[in-house]
Amino acid sequence: MKHGKKYRASLAKYDLAKKYDVASACKMVQDMKFAKFDETVEAHVALRLGKSDTVRDTLVFPNQFKAEKRVLVFCKEDRIKEALDAGAAFAGADEYIEKVKGGWLDFDVAVATPDMMKDVGRLGMVLGRKGLMPNPKTGTVTVDIAKAIAELKKGRTEYRADKGGVVHIAVGKCSMDADKVAENIKTLISEINRKKPADAKADYVQTVSVSSSMGPGVWVDVKEGE
């Protein structure tokens, strides 16, 4: 892949073969930013996984950087007011199931009570393709609607490893204080380590890199980030 002059100029500023502490890596990423818009800072965490291991969970970053999420709650009529009072943008049953079937996706995350999953499950072709299907593993299938909504509005974010065992996730913006981005990355690494599979090896987290949306990656000292 051929990169442009601005990318190559950023690349030449540092020795990117080295590993840096998290805070230094974040400052380097910000210094190498060259796009005119406020680029997202991304972390890429490579894990050592067994053949049957899956990694999918959620966390709440200490420093938020995204707009407040619009939450849709699939629930029975007797819980609609509870959901709306808790901060849901939309709540209901058949009405919203039909709207989603028709292609409506004007929300950021979906929550469902367990008694709705039989009907919501029929939306798999629509919600699953967009990564919006409620799932008990991510706390979006629950009887505690208010708690789920509160955590989501605080910025609870899902992370998962791809087929290659790498977690790719946004951790901040280039306009943020570098120390706050670094704190988010340390939280991410800590959570990934805390929830590692029971049979995972000591070197479960193999490598960590951080980059802006358009810029080159910087290697992070894995042990320092834990």
mmCIF file of C-alpha atoms in Angstrom:
data_model
loop_
_atom_site.group_PDB
_atom_site.id
_atom_site.type_symbol
_atom_site.label_atom_id
_atom_site.label_comp_id
_atom_site.label_asym_id
_atom_site.label_seq_id
_atom_site.Cartn_x
_atom_site.Cartn_y
_atom_site.Cartn_z
ATOM 1 C CA MET A 1 0.000 0.000 0.000
ATOM 2 C CA LYS A 2 1.406 3.369 -1.045
ATOM 3 C CA HIS A 3 1.033 6.177 1.492
ATOM 4 C CA GLY A 4 0.887 9.912 0.849
ATOM 5 C CA LYS A 5 3.486 12.541 1.734
ATOM 6 C CA LYS A 6 1.753 13.573 4.962
ATOM 7 C CA TYR A 7 1.650 9.990 6.207
ATOM 8 C CA ARG A 8 5.322 9.435 5.347
ATOM 9 C CA ALA A 9 6.274 12.704 7.046
ATOM 10 C CA SER A 10 4.494 11.574 10.213
ATOM 11 C CA LEU A 11 6.183 8.198 10.018
ATOM 12 C CA ALA A 12 9.616 9.811 9.890
ATOM 13 C CA LYS A 13 9.181 11.654 13.198
ATOM 14 C CA TYR A 14 9.779 8.674 15.473
ATOM 15 C CA ASP A 15 11.321 5.241 15.636
ATOM 16 C CA LEU A 16 8.130 3.227 15.337
ATOM 17 C CA ALA A 17 9.927 -0.090 15.770
ATOM 18 C CA LYS A 18 10.312 0.689 19.477
ATOM 19 C CA LYS A 19 7.730 0.224 22.226
ATOM 20 C CA TYR A 20 6.639 3.160 24.381
ATOM 21 C CA ASP A 21 4.726 3.642 27.579
ATOM 22 C CA VAL A 22 1.021 4.320 27.041
ATOM 23 C CA ALA A 23 1.105 8.067 27.730
ATOM 24 C CA SER A 24 4.082 8.628 25.402
ATOM 25 C CA ALA A 25 2.447 6.568 22.656
ATOM 26 C CA CYS A 26 -0.727 8.662 22.884
ATOM 27 C CA LYS A 27 1.227 11.911 22.660
ATOM 28 C CA MET A 28 3.114 10.599 19.634
ATOM 29 C CA VAL A 29 -0.131 9.658 17.896
ATOM 30 C CA GLN A 30 -1.461 13.158 18.454
ATOM 31 C CA ASP A 31 1.787 14.713 17.246
ATOM 32 C CA MET A 32 1.706 12.632 14.050
ATOM 33 C CA LYS A 33 -1.900 13.544 13.248
ATOM 34 C CA PHE A 34 -2.175 15.201 9.848
ATOM 35 C CA ALA A 35 -5.865 15.073 8.854
ATOM 36 C CA LYS A 36 -7.862 18.292 9.131
ATOM 37 C CA PHE A 37 -10.691 16.651 11.097
ATOM 38 C CA ASP A 38 -10.556 15.479 14.704
ATOM 39 C CA GLU A 39 -9.282 11.951 14.174
ATOM 40 C CA THR A 40 -10.319 9.059 16.391
ATOM 41 C CA VAL A 41 -7.583 7.349 18.405
ATOM 42 C CA GLU A 42 -7.752 3.575 18.016
ATOM 43 C CA ALA A 43 -6.196 0.730 20.004
ATOM 44 C CA HIS A 44 -5.368 -2.628 18.467
ATOM 45 C CA VAL A 45 -4.821 -5.459 20.957
ATOM 46 C CA ALA A 46 -3.575 -8.806 19.624
ATOM 47 C CA LEU A 47 -4.493 -11.763 21.843
ATOM 48 C CA ARG A 48 -3.240 -15.306 22.051
ATOM 49 C CA LEU A 49 -6.439 -17.349 21.778
ATOM 50 C CA GLY A 50 -7.171 -21.050 21.711
ATOM 51 C CA LYS A 51 -9.219 -22.521 18.871
ATOM 52 C CA SER A 52 -12.436 -22.419 20.895
ATOM 53 C CA ASP A 53 -11.821 -19.107 22.692
ATOM 54 C CA THR A 54 -14.066 -16.137 22.012
ATOM 55 C CA VAL A 55 -13.600 -12.653 23.407
ATOM 56 C CA ARG A 56 -16.629 -10.407 23.588
ATOM 57 C CA ASP A 57 -17.519 -8.121 26.476
ATOM 58 C CA THR A 58 -18.198 -4.521 27.430
ATOM 59 C CA LEU A 59 -16.513 -1.801 29.464
ATOM 60 C CA VAL A 60 -17.083 1.816 30.435
ATOM 61 C CA PHE A 61 -14.146 4.100 29.669
ATOM 62 C CA PRO A 62 -13.284 6.606 32.435
ATOM 63 C CA ASN A 63 -13.067 9.437 29.871
ATOM 64 C CA GLN A 64 -15.917 9.687 27.376
ATOM 65 C CA PHE A 65 -15.505 10.938 23.833
ATOM 66 C CA LYS A 66 -18.652 9.885 21.965
ATOM 67 C CA ALA A 67 -22.069 11.476 21.659
ATOM 68 C CA GLU A 68 -24.729 10.122 24.005
ATOM 69 C CA LYS A 69 -26.252 6.931 22.626
ATOM 70 C CA ARG A 70 -29.851 6.657 21.469
ATOM 71 C CA VAL A 71 -31.198 3.531 23.156
ATOM 72 C CA LEU A 72 -34.089 1.424 21.852
ATOM 73 C CA VAL A 73 -35.673 -0.906 24.419
ATOM 74 C CA PHE A 74 -37.750 -3.865 23.302
ATOM 75 C CA CYS A 75 -40.159 -4.456 26.177
ATOM 76 C CA LYS A 76 -43.782 -5.221 27.012
ATOM 77 C CA GLU A 77 -46.263 -2.369 27.368
ATOM 78 C CA ASP A 78 -46.148 -2.396 31.173
ATOM 79 C CA ARG A 79 -42.436 -1.472 31.117
ATOM 80 C CA ILE A 80 -42.431 1.215 28.431
ATOM 81 C CA LYS A 81 -42.762 4.112 30.890
ATOM 82 C CA GLU A 82 -39.949 2.675 33.037
ATOM 83 C CA ALA A 83 -37.663 2.507 30.011
ATOM 84 C CA LEU A 84 -38.472 6.022 28.816
ATOM 85 C CA ASP A 85 -38.095 7.466 32.333
ATOM 86 C CA ALA A 86 -34.662 5.799 32.551
ATOM 87 C CA GLY A 87 -33.536 7.634 29.420
ATOM 88 C CA ALA A 88 -34.403 5.351 26.504
ATOM 89 C CA ALA A 89 -35.043 7.212 23.258
ATOM 90 C CA PHE A 90 -37.567 4.584 22.157
ATOM 91 C CA ALA A 91 -39.386 1.738 23.900
ATOM 92 C CA GLY A 92 -42.041 -0.753 22.894
ATOM 93 C CA ALA A 93 -42.741 -4.146 21.410
ATOM 94 C CA ASP A 94 -44.569 -4.969 18.173
ATOM 95 C CA GLU A 95 -44.473 -1.387 16.858
ATOM 96 C CA TYR A 96 -40.662 -1.249 16.921
ATOM 97 C CA ILE A 97 -40.197 -4.827 15.758
ATOM 98 C CA GLU A 98 -42.190 -3.977 12.646
ATOM 99 C CA LYS A 99 -40.293 -0.712 12.147
ATOM 100 C CA VAL A 100 -36.930 -2.508 12.316
ATOM 101 C CA LYS A 101 -38.206 -5.184 9.924
ATOM 102 C CA GLY A 102 -38.937 -2.343 7.522
ATOM 103 C CA GLY A 103 -35.357 -1.079 7.736
ATOM 104 C CA TRP A 104 -35.659 1.569 10.472
ATOM 105 C CA LEU A 105 -32.390 1.824 12.413
ATOM 106 C CA ASP A 106 -32.501 5.302 13.922
ATOM 107 C CA PHE A 107 -30.844 4.230 17.189
ATOM 108 C CA ASP A 108 -27.344 3.368 18.405
ATOM 109 C CA VAL A 109 -27.947 0.379 20.665
ATOM 110 C CA ALA A 110 -30.821 -2.001 21.390
ATOM 111 C CA VAL A 111 -31.782 -3.471 24.759
ATOM 112 C CA ALA A 112 -34.376 -6.198 25.286
ATOM 113 C CA THR A 113 -36.045 -7.820 28.251
ATOM 114 C CA PRO A 114 -35.695 -11.644 28.199
ATOM 115 C CA ASP A 115 -39.416 -12.142 27.507
ATOM 116 C CA MET A 116 -39.024 -10.204 24.226
ATOM 117 C CA MET A 117 -36.143 -12.199 22.751
ATOM 118 C CA LYS A 118 -38.350 -14.753 21.016
ATOM 119 C CA ASP A 119 -39.757 -11.934 18.874
ATOM 120 C CA VAL A 120 -36.569 -9.847 18.705
ATOM 121 C CA GLY A 121 -34.648 -12.926 17.552
ATOM 122 C CA ARG A 122 -36.567 -12.779 14.276
ATOM 123 C CA LEU A 123 -34.753 -9.511 13.540
ATOM 124 C CA GLY A 124 -31.398 -11.268 13.335
ATOM 125 C CA MET A 125 -30.924 -10.576 9.640
ATOM 126 C CA VAL A 126 -31.338 -6.849 10.260
ATOM 127 C CA LEU A 127 -29.866 -6.269 13.726
ATOM 128 C CA GLY A 128 -27.153 -8.922 13.520
ATOM 129 C CA ARG A 129 -25.711 -7.494 10.317
ATOM 130 C CA LYS A 130 -25.370 -4.095 12.014
ATOM 131 C CA GLY A 131 -24.045 -5.452 15.314
ATOM 132 C CA LEU A 132 -27.182 -4.270 17.104
ATOM 133 C CA MET A 133 -28.713 -7.559 18.252
ATOM 134 C CA PRO A 134 -29.266 -7.579 22.053
ATOM 135 C CA ASN A 135 -27.061 -10.138 23.761
ATOM 136 C CA PRO A 136 -26.833 -11.321 27.393
ATOM 137 C CA LYS A 137 -23.015 -11.289 27.174
ATOM 138 C CA THR A 138 -23.006 -7.544 26.595
ATOM 139 C CA GLY A 139 -25.694 -6.781 29.163
ATOM 140 C CA THR A 140 -28.264 -5.770 26.567
ATOM 141 C CA VAL A 141 -30.662 -8.621 27.363
ATOM 142 C CA THR A 142 -31.700 -7.912 30.939
ATOM 143 C CA VAL A 143 -34.581 -7.476 33.351
ATOM 144 C CA ASP A 144 -32.813 -4.441 34.846
ATOM 145 C CA ILE A 145 -33.676 -1.937 32.132
ATOM 146 C CA ALA A 146 -32.734 1.159 34.127
ATOM 147 C CA LYS A 147 -29.237 -0.124 34.973
ATOM 148 C CA ALA A 148 -28.539 -1.117 31.368
ATOM 149 C CA ILE A 149 -29.650 2.255 30.024
ATOM 150 C CA ALA A 150 -27.650 4.172 32.636
ATOM 151 C CA GLU A 151 -24.449 2.278 31.772
ATOM 152 C CA LEU A 152 -24.996 2.673 28.032
ATOM 153 C CA LYS A 153 -25.561 6.398 28.345
ATOM 154 C CA LYS A 154 -22.372 6.664 30.391
ATOM 155 C CA GLY A 155 -20.587 5.186 27.399
ATOM 156 C CA ARG A 156 -20.519 1.435 27.939
ATOM 157 C CA THR A 157 -18.752 0.083 24.871
ATOM 158 C CA GLU A 158 -18.594 -3.400 23.411
ATOM 159 C CA TYR A 159 -15.286 -4.918 22.366
ATOM 160 C CA ARG A 160 -14.623 -8.210 20.607
ATOM 161 C CA ALA A 161 -11.745 -10.046 19.014
ATOM 162 C CA ASP A 162 -11.885 -10.582 15.268
ATOM 163 C CA LYS A 163 -11.070 -13.890 13.555
ATOM 164 C CA GLY A 164 -7.373 -13.114 13.886
ATOM 165 C CA GLY A 165 -7.659 -12.601 17.639
ATOM 166 C CA VAL A 166 -7.276 -8.808 17.500
ATOM 167 C CA VAL A 167 -9.485 -6.313 19.344
ATOM 168 C CA HIS A 168 -9.871 -3.077 17.374
ATOM 169 C CA ILE A 169 -11.571 -0.309 19.346
ATOM 170 C CA ALA A 170 -11.822 3.483 19.507
ATOM 171 C CA VAL A 171 -10.335 4.835 22.736
ATOM 172 C CA GLY A 172 -10.505 8.609 22.287
ATOM 173 C CA LYS A 173 -10.061 11.620 20.028
ATOM 174 C CA CYS A 174 -6.903 13.423 18.993
ATOM 175 C CA SER A 175 -8.309 16.592 20.541
ATOM 176 C CA MET A 176 -8.444 14.981 23.995
ATOM 177 C CA ASP A 177 -5.768 15.340 26.631
ATOM 178 C CA ALA A 178 -3.246 12.565 25.910
ATOM 179 C CA ASP A 179 -3.289 11.424 29.545
ATOM 180 C CA LYS A 180 -7.043 10.839 29.353
ATOM 181 C CA VAL A 181 -6.657 8.745 26.205
ATOM 182 C CA ALA A 182 -3.878 6.818 27.951
ATOM 183 C CA GLU A 183 -6.171 6.175 30.924
ATOM 184 C CA ASN A 184 -8.785 4.741 28.568
ATOM 185 C CA ILE A 185 -6.195 2.413 27.005
ATOM 186 C CA LYS A 186 -4.992 1.210 30.400
ATOM 187 C CA THR A 187 -8.614 0.508 31.367
ATOM 188 C CA LEU A 188 -9.091 -1.481 28.168
ATOM 189 C CA ILE A 189 -5.984 -3.619 28.692
ATOM 190 C CA SER A 190 -6.863 -4.173 32.341
ATOM 191 C CA GLU A 191 -10.398 -5.312 31.445
ATOM 192 C CA ILE A 192 -9.177 -7.624 28.681
ATOM 193 C CA ASN A 193 -6.714 -9.236 31.093
ATOM 194 C CA ARG A 194 -9.281 -9.470 33.893
ATOM 195 C CA LYS A 195 -11.777 -11.300 31.691
ATOM 196 C CA LYS A 196 -9.383 -13.561 29.818
ATOM 197 C CA PRO A 197 -10.408 -17.194 29.209
ATOM 198 C CA ALA A 198 -9.640 -19.530 32.113
ATOM 199 C CA ASP A 199 -7.075 -21.551 30.163
ATOM 200 C CA ALA A 200 -5.308 -18.525 28.648
ATOM 201 C CA LYS A 201 -1.501 -18.431 28.771
ATOM 202 C CA ALA A 202 0.563 -15.869 30.662
ATOM 203 C CA ASP A 203 1.284 -13.993 27.428
ATOM 204 C CA TYR A 204 -2.423 -13.663 26.634
ATOM 205 C CA VAL A 205 -2.019 -10.043 25.495
ATOM 206 C CA GLN A 206 0.679 -10.307 22.855
ATOM 207 C CA THR A 207 0.921 -6.823 21.362
ATOM 208 C CA VAL A 208 -0.781 -3.455 21.690
ATOM 209 C CA SER A 209 -0.574 -0.605 19.221
ATOM 210 C CA VAL A 210 -2.306 2.751 19.064
ATOM 211 C CA SER A 211 -2.939 5.006 16.076
ATOM 212 C CA SER A 212 -5.135 7.794 14.810
ATOM 213 C CA SER A 213 -7.711 7.085 12.112
ATOM 214 C CA MET A 214 -5.334 8.119 9.339
ATOM 215 C CA GLY A 215 -1.902 7.915 10.939
ATOM 216 C CA PRO A 216 0.757 5.258 11.572
ATOM 217 C CA GLY A 217 0.641 2.937 14.565
ATOM 218 C CA VAL A 218 2.809 3.176 17.677
ATOM 219 C CA TRP A 219 3.738 0.073 19.658
ATOM 220 C CA VAL A 220 2.856 0.112 23.360
ATOM 221 C CA ASP A 221 4.741 -1.598 26.161
ATOM 222 C CA VAL A 222 2.179 -4.284 27.074
ATOM 223 C CA LYS A 223 3.314 -4.708 30.680
ATOM 224 C CA GLU A 224 3.221 -0.976 31.341
ATOM 225 C CA GLY A 225 -0.369 -0.846 30.049
ATOM 226 C CA GLU A 226 -1.691 -3.556 32.377
#
